[in-house]
PDB file of N, CA and C in Angstrom:
ATOM      1  N   MET A   1       4.236  14.443  48.449  1.00  0.00           N
ATOM      2  CA  MET A   1       4.400  14.913  47.429  1.00  0.00           C
ATOM      3  C   MET A   1       3.793  13.789  46.218  1.00  0.00           C
ATOM      4  N   ALA A   2       4.124  12.441  46.906  1.00  0.00           N
ATOM      5  CA  ALA A   2       3.503  11.513  45.920  1.00  0.00           C
ATOM      6  C   ALA A   2       2.081  11.394  45.595  1.00  0.00           C
ATOM      7  N   SER A   3       1.164  11.766  46.799  1.00  0.00           N
ATOM      8  CA  SER A   3      -0.239  12.102  46.764  1.00  0.00           C
ATOM      9  C   SER A   3      -0.756  13.020  45.480  1.00  0.00           C
ATOM     10  N   HIS A   4      -0.042  13.954  45.382  1.00  0.00           N
ATOM     11  CA  HIS A   4      -0.129  15.041  44.624  1.00  0.00           C
ATOM     12  C   HIS A   4       0.269  14.439  43.016  1.00  0.00           C
ATOM     13  N   GLY A   5       1.442  13.820  42.810  1.00  0.00           N
ATOM     14  CA  GLY A   5       1.673  13.530  41.525  1.00  0.00           C
ATOM     15  C   GLY A   5       0.321  12.576  41.104  1.00  0.00           C
ATOM     16  N   ARG A   6      -0.101  11.408  42.016  1.00  0.00           N
ATOM     17  CA  ARG A   6      -1.242  10.610  41.778  1.00  0.00           C
ATOM     18  C   ARG A   6      -2.499  11.450  41.361  1.00  0.00           C
ATOM     19  N   TRP A   7      -2.608  12.328  42.534  1.00  0.00           N
ATOM     20  CA  TRP A   7      -3.843  13.341  42.151  1.00  0.00           C
ATOM     21  C   TRP A   7      -3.968  14.102  40.722  1.00  0.00           C
ATOM     22  N   GLY A   8      -2.771  14.257  40.175  1.00  0.00           N
ATOM     23  CA  GLY A   8      -2.899  15.128  39.072  1.00  0.00           C
ATOM     24  C   GLY A   8      -2.642  14.182  37.954  1.00  0.00           C
ATOM     25  N   LEU A   9      -2.232  13.015  38.175  1.00  0.00           N
ATOM     26  CA  LEU A   9      -2.317  11.841  37.514  1.00  0.00           C
ATOM     27  C   LEU A   9      -3.792  11.605  36.996  1.00  0.00           C
ATOM     28  N   LEU A  10      -4.507  11.824  37.902  1.00  0.00           N
ATOM     29  CA  LEU A  10      -6.192  11.089  38.253  1.00  0.00           C
ATOM     30  C   LEU A  10      -6.590  12.254  37.318  1.00  0.00           C
ATOM     31  N   MET A  11      -6.151  13.350  37.533  1.00  0.00           N
ATOM     32  CA  MET A  11      -7.018  14.578  36.732  1.00  0.00           C
ATOM     33  C   MET A  11      -6.843  14.658  35.414  1.00  0.00           C
ATOM     34  N   LEU A  12      -5.400  14.221  34.823  1.00  0.00           N
ATOM     35  CA  LEU A  12      -5.451  14.331  33.536  1.00  0.00           C
ATOM     36  C   LEU A  12      -5.923  13.092  32.614  1.00  0.00           C
ATOM     37  N   CYS A  13      -5.968  12.185  33.256  1.00  0.00           N
ATOM     38  CA  CYS A  13      -7.059  10.699  32.846  1.00  0.00           C
ATOM     39  C   CYS A  13      -8.196  11.017  32.619  1.00  0.00           C
ATOM     40  N   ALA A  14      -8.948  11.748  33.703  1.00  0.00           N
ATOM     41  CA  ALA A  14     -10.182  12.297  33.751  1.00  0.00           C
ATOM     42  C   ALA A  14     -10.680  13.125  32.315  1.00  0.00           C
ATOM     43  N   ALA A  15      -9.656  14.167  32.541  1.00  0.00           N
ATOM     44  CA  ALA A  15      -9.820  15.122  31.477  1.00  0.00           C
ATOM     45  C   ALA A  15      -9.660  14.579  30.132  1.00  0.00           C
ATOM     46  N   LEU A  16      -8.558  13.717  29.839  1.00  0.00           N
ATOM     47  CA  LEU A  16      -8.519  12.837  28.807  1.00  0.00           C
ATOM     48  C   LEU A  16      -9.799  11.707  28.539  1.00  0.00           C
ATOM     49  N   LEU A  17     -10.729  11.239  29.173  1.00  0.00           N
ATOM     50  CA  LEU A  17     -11.300  10.690  29.152  1.00  0.00           C
ATOM     51  C   LEU A  17     -12.795  11.619  28.829  1.00  0.00           C
ATOM     52  N   GLY A  18     -12.775  12.264  29.398  1.00  0.00           N
ATOM     53  CA  GLY A  18     -13.906  13.446  29.024  1.00  0.00           C
ATOM     54  C   GLY A  18     -13.974  13.909  27.596  1.00  0.00           C
ATOM     55  N   ALA A  19     -12.604  13.828  26.651  1.00  0.00           N
ATOM     56  CA  ALA A  19     -12.416  14.307  25.608  1.00  0.00           C
ATOM     57  C   ALA A  19     -12.562  13.032  24.473  1.00  0.00           C
ATOM     58  N   VAL A  20     -12.797  12.032  24.961  1.00  0.00           N
ATOM     59  CA  VAL A  20     -13.348  10.898  23.883  1.00  0.00           C
ATOM     60  C   VAL A  20     -14.597  11.188  23.451  1.00  0.00           C
ATOM     61  N   PRO A  21     -15.615  11.631  23.818  1.00  0.00           N
ATOM     62  CA  PRO A  21     -16.866  11.535  23.243  1.00  0.00           C
ATOM     63  C   PRO A  21     -16.581  12.849  21.969  1.00  0.00           C
ATOM     64  N   ALA A  22     -15.796  13.681  22.351  1.00  0.00           N
ATOM     65  CA  ALA A  22     -15.633  14.932  21.283  1.00  0.00           C
ATOM     66  C   ALA A  22     -14.850  14.287  20.263  1.00  0.00           C
ATOM     67  N   LEU A  23     -13.998  13.624  20.662  1.00  0.00           N
ATOM     68  CA  LEU A  23     -13.003  13.156  19.262  1.00  0.00           C
ATOM     69  C   LEU A  23     -13.683  12.468  18.594  1.00  0.00           C
ATOM     70  N   ALA A  24     -14.642  11.326  19.147  1.00  0.00           N
ATOM     71  CA  ALA A  24     -15.374  10.367  18.285  1.00  0.00           C
ATOM     72  C   ALA A  24     -16.599  11.276  17.565  1.00  0.00           C
ATOM     73  N   GLN A  25     -16.847  12.295  17.560  1.00  0.00           N
ATOM     74  CA  GLN A  25     -17.966  12.671  16.979  1.00  0.00           C
ATOM     75  C   GLN A  25     -17.528  12.933  15.462  1.00  0.00           C
ATOM     76  N   SER A  26     -18.496  12.678  14.781  1.00  0.00           N
ATOM     77  CA  SER A  26     -18.216  12.916  13.271  1.00  0.00           C
ATOM     78  C   SER A  26     -18.076  14.226  12.883  1.00  0.00           C
ATOM     79  N   ILE A  27     -17.218  14.587  11.669  1.00  0.00           N
ATOM     80  CA  ILE A  27     -16.584  15.757  11.315  1.00  0.00           C
ATOM     81  C   ILE A  27     -17.841  16.104  10.123  1.00  0.00           C
ATOM     82  N   GLY A  28     -18.194  17.084   9.799  1.00  0.00           N
ATOM     83  CA  GLY A  28     -18.729  17.680   8.835  1.00  0.00           C
ATOM     84  C   GLY A  28     -20.286  17.251   8.760  1.00  0.00           C
ATOM     85  N   ASP A  29     -20.637  17.710   7.497  1.00  0.00           N
ATOM     86  CA  ASP A  29     -22.109  17.592   6.934  1.00  0.00           C
ATOM     87  C   ASP A  29     -22.108  17.108   5.773  1.00  0.00           C
ATOM     88  N   ALA A  30     -22.576  15.610   5.618  1.00  0.00           N
ATOM     89  CA  ALA A  30     -21.972  14.904   4.310  1.00  0.00           C
ATOM     90  C   ALA A  30     -22.932  15.345   3.169  1.00  0.00           C
ATOM     91  N   ARG A  31     -24.470  15.716   3.714  1.00  0.00           N
ATOM     92  CA  ARG A  31     -25.462  16.585   2.668  1.00  0.00           C
ATOM     93  C   ARG A  31     -24.733  18.042   2.418  1.00  0.00           C
ATOM     94  N   ALA A  32     -24.042  18.748   3.048  1.00  0.00           N
ATOM     95  CA  ALA A  32     -23.423  20.126   2.530  1.00  0.00           C
ATOM     96  C   ALA A  32     -22.187  19.411   1.769  1.00  0.00           C
ATOM     97  N   GLY A  33     -21.535  18.481   2.155  1.00  0.00           N
ATOM     98  CA  GLY A  33     -20.444  18.051   1.238  1.00  0.00           C
ATOM     99  C   GLY A  33     -20.665  17.783  -0.336  1.00  0.00           C
ATOM    100  N   ARG A  34     -21.632  17.092  -0.322  1.00  0.00           N
ATOM    101  CA  ARG A  34     -22.195  16.804  -1.552  1.00  0.00           C
ATOM    102  C   ARG A  34     -22.659  17.670  -2.313  1.00  0.00           C
ATOM    103  N   GLU A  35     -23.133  18.934  -1.830  1.00  0.00           N
ATOM    104  CA  GLU A  35     -23.252  20.155  -2.698  1.00  0.00           C
ATOM    105  C   GLU A  35     -22.076  20.741  -2.861  1.00  0.00           C
ATOM    106  N   VAL A  36     -20.829  20.667  -2.246  1.00  0.00           N
ATOM    107  CA  VAL A  36     -19.650  21.313  -2.610  1.00  0.00           C
ATOM    108  C   VAL A  36     -19.116  20.546  -3.577  1.00  0.00           C
ATOM    109  N   ALA A  37     -19.405  18.983  -3.584  1.00  0.00           N
ATOM    110  CA  ALA A  37     -18.892  18.159  -4.343  1.00  0.00           C
ATOM    111  C   ALA A  37     -19.291  18.541  -5.833  1.00  0.00           C
ATOM    112  N   THR A  38     -20.395  18.809  -5.952  1.00  0.00           N
ATOM    113  CA  THR A  38     -21.313  18.801  -6.957  1.00  0.00           C
ATOM    114  C   THR A  38     -21.133  20.056  -7.865  1.00  0.00           C
ATOM    115  N   SER A  39     -20.737  21.356  -7.072  1.00  0.00           N
ATOM    116  CA  SER A  39     -20.465  22.251  -7.548  1.00  0.00           C
ATOM    117  C   SER A  39     -19.035  22.521  -8.059  1.00  0.00           C
ATOM    118  N   LEU A  40     -18.032  21.920  -7.495  1.00  0.00           N
ATOM    119  CA  LEU A  40     -16.611  22.037  -7.473  1.00  0.00           C
ATOM    120  C   LEU A  40     -15.674  20.800  -8.341  1.00  0.00           C
ATOM    121  N   CYS A  41     -16.481  19.590  -7.904  1.00  0.00           N
ATOM    122  CA  CYS A  41     -15.942  18.306  -8.138  1.00  0.00           C
ATOM    123  C   CYS A  41     -16.260  17.444  -9.243  1.00  0.00           C
ATOM    124  N   SER A  42     -17.779  18.003  -9.607  1.00  0.00           N
ATOM    125  CA  SER A  42     -18.123  16.684 -10.271  1.00  0.00           C
ATOM    126  C   SER A  42     -18.226  17.180 -11.940  1.00  0.00           C
ATOM    127  N   GLN A  43     -17.475  17.997 -12.059  1.00  0.00           N
ATOM    128  CA  GLN A  43     -17.099  18.293 -13.851  1.00  0.00           C
ATOM    129  C   GLN A  43     -15.937  17.302 -13.937  1.00  0.00           C
ATOM    130  N   CYS A  44     -15.188  16.794 -13.179  1.00  0.00           N
ATOM    131  CA  CYS A  44     -14.057  15.600 -13.466  1.00  0.00           C
ATOM    132  C   CYS A  44     -14.280  14.243 -12.764  1.00  0.00           C
ATOM    133  N   HIS A  45     -15.021  14.221 -11.723  1.00  0.00           N
ATOM    134  CA  HIS A  45     -15.164  13.034 -10.484  1.00  0.00           C
ATOM    135  C   HIS A  45     -16.594  12.574 -11.115  1.00  0.00           C
ATOM    136  N   GLN A  46     -16.822  11.572 -10.696  1.00  0.00           N
ATOM    137  CA  GLN A  46     -18.075  10.809 -10.380  1.00  0.00           C
ATOM    138  C   GLN A  46     -18.271  10.997  -8.950  1.00  0.00           C
ATOM    139  N   ILE A  47     -18.967  11.870  -8.402  1.00  0.00           N
ATOM    140  CA  ILE A  47     -19.285  11.942  -7.080  1.00  0.00           C
ATOM    141  C   ILE A  47     -20.293  11.091  -6.323  1.00  0.00           C
ATOM    142  N   ASP A  48     -21.135  10.439  -7.207  1.00  0.00           N
ATOM    143  CA  ASP A  48     -22.331   9.813  -6.556  1.00  0.00           C
ATOM    144  C   ASP A  48     -22.126   8.517  -5.691  1.00  0.00           C
ATOM    145  N   GLY A  49     -20.709   8.252  -5.820  1.00  0.00           N
ATOM    146  CA  GLY A  49     -20.355   6.995  -5.071  1.00  0.00           C
ATOM    147  C   GLY A  49     -20.648   5.513  -5.886  1.00  0.00           C
ATOM    148  N   ALA A  50     -21.340   5.810  -7.423  1.00  0.00           N
ATOM    149  CA  ALA A  50     -21.821   4.599  -8.184  1.00  0.00           C
ATOM    150  C   ALA A  50     -20.314   4.275  -8.943  1.00  0.00           C
ATOM    151  N   SER A  51     -19.479   4.801  -8.873  1.00  0.00           N
ATOM    152  CA  SER A  51     -17.950   4.367  -9.630  1.00  0.00           C
ATOM    153  C   SER A  51     -16.986   3.926  -8.575  1.00  0.00           C
ATOM    154  N   ARG A  52     -16.908   2.596  -8.850  1.00  0.00           N
ATOM    155  CA  ARG A  52     -15.687   2.373  -7.488  1.00  0.00           C
ATOM    156  C   ARG A  52     -14.458   1.584  -8.370  1.00  0.00           C
ATOM    157  N   ASP A  53     -14.262   1.875  -9.383  1.00  0.00           N
ATOM    158  CA  ASP A  53     -13.030   1.517 -10.200  1.00  0.00           C
ATOM    159  C   ASP A  53     -11.784   2.515 -10.020  1.00  0.00           C
ATOM    160  N   PRO A  54     -10.891   1.985  -9.102  1.00  0.00           N
ATOM    161  CA  PRO A  54      -9.771   2.595  -8.728  1.00  0.00           C
ATOM    162  C   PRO A  54      -8.707   2.721  -9.499  1.00  0.00           C
ATOM    163  N   ARG A  55      -9.044   2.126 -11.101  1.00  0.00           N
ATOM    164  CA  ARG A  55      -8.082   2.563 -12.128  1.00  0.00           C
ATOM    165  C   ARG A  55      -8.434   4.013 -13.044  1.00  0.00           C
ATOM    166  N   ARG A  56      -9.558   4.338 -12.518  1.00  0.00           N
ATOM    167  CA  ARG A  56     -10.278   5.471 -13.219  1.00  0.00           C
ATOM    168  C   ARG A  56      -9.573   6.554 -12.945  1.00  0.00           C
ATOM    169  N   VAL A  57      -8.940   7.422 -14.123  1.00  0.00           N
ATOM    170  CA  VAL A  57      -8.402   8.553 -13.684  1.00  0.00           C
ATOM    171  C   VAL A  57      -9.602   9.886 -14.139  1.00  0.00           C
ATOM    172  N   PRO A  58      -9.695  10.613 -13.431  1.00  0.00           N
ATOM    173  CA  PRO A  58      -9.601  10.813 -11.850  1.00  0.00           C
ATOM    174  C   PRO A  58     -10.544   9.705 -11.089  1.00  0.00           C
ATOM    175  N   PRO A  59     -10.312   9.341 -10.040  1.00  0.00           N
ATOM    176  CA  PRO A  59     -11.092   8.381  -9.392  1.00  0.00           C
ATOM    177  C   PRO A  59     -12.689   9.028  -8.896  1.00  0.00           C
ATOM    178  N   GLY A  60     -13.483   7.939  -9.051  1.00  0.00           N
ATOM    179  CA  GLY A  60     -14.953   8.472  -8.463  1.00  0.00           C
ATOM    180  C   GLY A  60     -14.568   8.540  -6.951  1.00  0.00           C
ATOM    181  N   PHE A  61     -15.774   9.251  -6.477  1.00  0.00           N
ATOM    182  CA  PHE A  61     -15.268   9.243  -4.817  1.00  0.00           C
ATOM    183  C   PHE A  61     -16.397   8.056  -4.461  1.00  0.00           C
ATOM    184  N   GLY A  62     -16.648   7.102  -4.912  1.00  0.00           N
ATOM    185  CA  GLY A  62     -16.983   5.937  -4.279  1.00  0.00           C
ATOM    186  C   GLY A  62     -15.374   5.070  -4.095  1.00  0.00           C
ATOM    187  N   ALA A  63     -14.760   5.185  -4.955  1.00  0.00           N
ATOM    188  CA  ALA A  63     -13.496   4.515  -5.125  1.00  0.00           C
ATOM    189  C   ALA A  63     -12.620   5.149  -4.204  1.00  0.00           C
ATOM    190  N   VAL A  64     -12.413   6.247  -4.069  1.00  0.00           N
ATOM    191  CA  VAL A  64     -11.705   7.236  -3.159  1.00  0.00           C
ATOM    192  C   VAL A  64     -11.818   6.575  -1.421  1.00  0.00           C
ATOM    193  N   ALA A  65     -13.477   6.462  -1.521  1.00  0.00           N
ATOM    194  CA  ALA A  65     -14.068   6.353  -0.247  1.00  0.00           C
ATOM    195  C   ALA A  65     -13.337   4.917   0.336  1.00  0.00           C
ATOM    196  N   ASP A  66     -13.292   3.957  -0.815  1.00  0.00           N
ATOM    197  CA  ASP A  66     -13.259   2.432  -0.609  1.00  0.00           C
ATOM    198  C   ASP A  66     -11.517   2.223  -0.345  1.00  0.00           C
ATOM    199  N   MET A  67     -10.429   3.187  -0.541  1.00  0.00           N
ATOM    200  CA  MET A  67      -9.316   3.091  -0.084  1.00  0.00           C
ATOM    201  C   MET A  67      -9.014   2.727   1.143  1.00  0.00           C
ATOM    202  N   ALA A  68      -8.176   1.573   1.156  1.00  0.00           N
ATOM    203  CA  ALA A  68      -8.185   0.959   2.629  1.00  0.00           C
ATOM    204  C   ALA A  68      -7.245   1.923   3.729  1.00  0.00           C
ATOM    205  N   SER A  69      -6.584   2.743   3.023  1.00  0.00           N
ATOM    206  CA  SER A  69      -5.813   3.753   3.672  1.00  0.00           C
ATOM    207  C   SER A  69      -6.670   5.235   3.897  1.00  0.00           C
ATOM    208  N   GLN A  70      -7.515   5.017   3.476  1.00  0.00           N
ATOM    209  CA  GLN A  70      -8.426   6.509   3.532  1.00  0.00           C
ATOM    210  C   GLN A  70      -8.624   6.945   5.078  1.00  0.00           C
ATOM    211  N   THR A  71      -8.750   8.059   5.563  1.00  0.00           N
ATOM    212  CA  THR A  71      -9.083   8.334   6.667  1.00  0.00           C
ATOM    213  C   THR A  71      -9.206   9.809   6.507  1.00  0.00           C
ATOM    214  N   GLU A  72      -9.813  10.301   7.659  1.00  0.00           N
ATOM    215  CA  GLU A  72     -10.377  11.842   7.590  1.00  0.00           C
ATOM    216  C   GLU A  72      -9.191  12.748   7.613  1.00  0.00           C
ATOM    217  N   LEU A  73      -7.787  12.414   8.226  1.00  0.00           N
ATOM    218  CA  LEU A  73      -6.532  12.966   7.850  1.00  0.00           C
ATOM    219  C   LEU A  73      -6.072  12.831   6.741  1.00  0.00           C
ATOM    220  N   SER A  74      -6.043  11.717   6.187  1.00  0.00           N
ATOM    221  CA  SER A  74      -5.507  11.870   4.717  1.00  0.00           C
ATOM    222  C   SER A  74      -6.264  12.362   3.847  1.00  0.00           C
ATOM    223  N   LEU A  75      -7.486  12.523   3.869  1.00  0.00           N
ATOM    224  CA  LEU A  75      -8.527  13.408   2.987  1.00  0.00           C
ATOM    225  C   LEU A  75      -7.958  14.758   3.125  1.00  0.00           C
ATOM    226  N   ARG A  76      -7.985  15.305   4.635  1.00  0.00           N
ATOM    227  CA  ARG A  76      -7.746  16.498   4.762  1.00  0.00           C
ATOM    228  C   ARG A  76      -6.497  17.090   3.866  1.00  0.00           C
ATOM    229  N   VAL A  77      -5.372  16.056   4.275  1.00  0.00           N
ATOM    230  CA  VAL A  77      -3.905  16.545   3.650  1.00  0.00           C
ATOM    231  C   VAL A  77      -4.354  16.618   2.142  1.00  0.00           C
ATOM    232  N   PHE A  78      -4.868  15.557   1.591  1.00  0.00           N
ATOM    233  CA  PHE A  78      -5.048  15.313   0.167  1.00  0.00           C
ATOM    234  C   PHE A  78      -5.778  17.014  -0.538  1.00  0.00           C
ATOM    235  N   LEU A  79      -6.678  17.263   0.426  1.00  0.00           N
ATOM    236  CA  LEU A  79      -7.576  18.440  -0.389  1.00  0.00           C
ATOM    237  C   LEU A  79      -6.777  19.491   0.003  1.00  0.00           C
ATOM    238  N   GLN A  80      -5.807  19.484   1.060  1.00  0.00           N
ATOM    239  CA  GLN A  80      -4.975  21.046   0.972  1.00  0.00           C
ATOM    240  C   GLN A  80      -3.656  21.070   0.197  1.00  0.00           C
ATOM    241  N   THR A  81      -3.733  20.254  -0.750  1.00  0.00           N
ATOM    242  CA  THR A  81      -2.276  19.953  -1.254  1.00  0.00           C
ATOM    243  C   THR A  81      -2.690  19.889  -2.825  1.00  0.00           C
ATOM    244  N   PRO A  82      -1.742  20.668  -3.833  1.00  0.00           N
ATOM    245  CA  PRO A  82      -1.983  20.926  -5.095  1.00  0.00           C
ATOM    246  C   PRO A  82      -1.737  19.286  -5.366  1.00  0.00           C
ATOM    247  N   HIS A  83      -2.400  18.945  -6.789  1.00  0.00           N
ATOM    248  CA  HIS A  83      -2.220  17.868  -6.930  1.00  0.00           C
ATOM    249  C   HIS A  83      -2.266  17.711  -8.866  1.00  0.00           C
ATOM    250  N   GLY A  84      -1.118  17.755  -9.410  1.00  0.00           N
ATOM    251  CA  GLY A  84      -1.306  17.694 -11.018  1.00  0.00           C
ATOM    252  C   GLY A  84      -2.325  18.564 -11.747  1.00  0.00           C
ATOM    253  N   ASN A  85      -3.400  18.184 -12.392  1.00  0.00           N
ATOM    254  CA  ASN A  85      -4.117  19.075 -13.195  1.00  0.00           C
ATOM    255  C   ASN A  85      -5.217  19.117 -12.240  1.00  0.00           C
ATOM    256  N   MET A  86      -5.346  19.038 -11.179  1.00  0.00           N
ATOM    257  CA  MET A  86      -6.686  19.161 -10.493  1.00  0.00           C
ATOM    258  C   MET A  86      -6.520  20.743  -9.845  1.00  0.00           C
ATOM    259  N   PRO A  87      -7.732  21.212 -10.008  1.00  0.00           N
ATOM    260  CA  PRO A  87      -8.055  22.992  -9.590  1.00  0.00           C
ATOM    261  C   PRO A  87      -7.477  23.019  -8.234  1.00  0.00           C
ATOM    262  N   ARG A  88      -7.036  23.990  -8.078  1.00  0.00           N
ATOM    263  CA  ARG A  88      -6.674  24.477  -6.704  1.00  0.00           C
ATOM    264  C   ARG A  88      -7.457  25.452  -5.878  1.00  0.00           C
ATOM    265  N   TYR A  89      -8.523  24.505  -5.109  1.00  0.00           N
ATOM    266  CA  TYR A  89      -9.837  25.050  -4.645  1.00  0.00           C
ATOM    267  C   TYR A  89      -9.271  25.753  -3.459  1.00  0.00           C
ATOM    268  N   GLN A  90      -9.892  26.870  -2.638  1.00  0.00           N
ATOM    269  CA  GLN A  90      -9.398  27.153  -1.468  1.00  0.00           C
ATOM    270  C   GLN A  90     -10.576  26.824  -0.600  1.00  0.00           C
ATOM    271  N   LEU A  91     -11.088  25.729  -0.149  1.00  0.00           N
ATOM    272  CA  LEU A  91     -11.736  25.173   0.893  1.00  0.00           C
ATOM    273  C   LEU A  91     -11.873  25.819   2.153  1.00  0.00           C
ATOM    274  N   THR A  92     -13.228  26.173   2.737  1.00  0.00           N
ATOM    275  CA  THR A  92     -13.212  26.559   4.261  1.00  0.00           C
ATOM    276  C   THR A  92     -12.825  25.472   4.869  1.00  0.00           C
ATOM    277  N   ARG A  93     -12.418  25.494   6.199  1.00  0.00           N
ATOM    278  CA  ARG A  93     -12.430  24.723   7.282  1.00  0.00           C
ATOM    279  C   ARG A  93     -13.739  23.776   6.994  1.00  0.00           C
ATOM    280  N   ASP A  94     -15.019  24.521   7.158  1.00  0.00           N
ATOM    281  CA  ASP A  94     -16.346  23.899   7.202  1.00  0.00           C
ATOM    282  C   ASP A  94     -16.386  23.110   5.774  1.00  0.00           C
ATOM    283  N   GLU A  95     -16.130  23.581   4.743  1.00  0.00           N
ATOM    284  CA  GLU A  95     -16.335  23.003   3.528  1.00  0.00           C
ATOM    285  C   GLU A  95     -15.631  21.512   3.458  1.00  0.00           C
ATOM    286  N   THR A  96     -14.251  21.855   3.800  1.00  0.00           N
ATOM    287  CA  THR A  96     -13.359  20.934   3.869  1.00  0.00           C
ATOM    288  C   THR A  96     -13.817  19.638   4.754  1.00  0.00           C
ATOM    289  N   ASP A  97     -14.384  19.953   5.912  1.00  0.00           N
ATOM    290  CA  ASP A  97     -15.240  18.961   6.919  1.00  0.00           C
ATOM    291  C   ASP A  97     -16.391  18.107   6.125  1.00  0.00           C
ATOM    292  N   ASP A  98     -17.047  19.115   5.388  1.00  0.00           N
ATOM    293  CA  ASP A  98     -18.272  18.630   4.923  1.00  0.00           C
ATOM    294  C   ASP A  98     -17.787  17.608   3.743  1.00  0.00           C
ATOM    295  N   VAL A  99     -17.210  18.013   2.551  1.00  0.00           N
ATOM    296  CA  VAL A  99     -16.384  17.059   1.535  1.00  0.00           C
ATOM    297  C   VAL A  99     -15.838  15.882   2.398  1.00  0.00           C
ATOM    298  N   ILE A 100     -15.180  15.990   3.308  1.00  0.00           N
ATOM    299  CA  ILE A 100     -14.596  14.793   3.791  1.00  0.00           C
ATOM    300  C   ILE A 100     -15.813  13.801   4.446  1.00  0.00           C
ATOM    301  N   ALA A 101     -16.536  14.388   5.174  1.00  0.00           N
ATOM    302  CA  ALA A 101     -17.843  13.631   5.835  1.00  0.00           C
ATOM    303  C   ALA A 101     -18.542  12.784   4.484  1.00  0.00           C
ATOM    304  N   TYR A 102     -18.563  13.903   3.392  1.00  0.00           N
ATOM    305  CA  TYR A 102     -19.528  13.014   2.389  1.00  0.00           C
ATOM    306  C   TYR A 102     -18.870  11.977   1.638  1.00  0.00           C
ATOM    307  N   ILE A 103     -17.385  12.166   1.365  1.00  0.00           N
ATOM    308  CA  ILE A 103     -17.056  10.876   0.771  1.00  0.00           C
ATOM    309  C   ILE A 103     -16.660   9.868   1.848  1.00  0.00           C
ATOM    310  N   LEU A 104     -16.611  10.279   3.051  1.00  0.00           N
ATOM    311  CA  LEU A 104     -16.507   8.774   4.302  1.00  0.00           C
ATOM    312  C   LEU A 104     -18.101   8.377   3.939  1.00  0.00           C
ATOM    313  N   SER A 105     -18.791   8.934   3.818  1.00  0.00           N
ATOM    314  CA  SER A 105     -20.037   8.407   4.044  1.00  0.00           C
ATOM    315  C   SER A 105     -20.316   7.423   2.718  1.00  0.00           C
ATOM    316  N   LEU A 106     -19.660   7.645   1.616  1.00  0.00           N
ATOM    317  CA  LEU A 106     -19.802   6.674   0.673  1.00  0.00           C
ATOM    318  C   LEU A 106     -19.069   5.237   0.816  1.00  0.00           C
ATOM    319  N   ARG A 107     -18.655   4.804   1.842  1.00  0.00           N
ATOM    320  CA  ARG A 107     -17.942   3.693   1.825  1.00  0.00           C
ATOM    321  C   ARG A 107     -18.619   2.625   1.918  1.00  0.00           C
ATOM    322  N   ALA A 108     -18.336   1.497   0.963  1.00  0.00           N
ATOM    323  CA  ALA A 108     -19.038   0.421   0.891  1.00  0.00           C
ATOM    324  C   ALA A 108     -19.206  -0.175   2.137  1.00  0.00           C
ATOM    325  N   ARG A 109     -20.273  -0.640   2.568  1.00  0.00           N
ATOM    326  CA  ARG A 109     -20.584  -1.051   3.675  1.00  0.00           C
ATOM    327  C   ARG A 109     -20.344  -2.749   3.843  1.00  0.00           C
TER     328      ARG A 109
END
């Protein structure tokens, strides 16, 4: 019985290790995300990454990208939650992934 438990544990570890490359893949298409941002966000936000002033309201995408706490998950939650005067766009999953990829591509190196 103990050998079955070890075999199962070994198979679980192998499955998890096989998933690591999939988890490491980047999400979305940053070029497509820039197009979505240009059409929906550029009326209020500076989307080109040049504005990095976190005090600007609304913040430029460069400042958003540079926030230490910024992650793919935090951006996803933000984009799916209504905020003040921000329009409530209904982005598709692909559009959301693309915008997130674009914002994260603007991080200062």
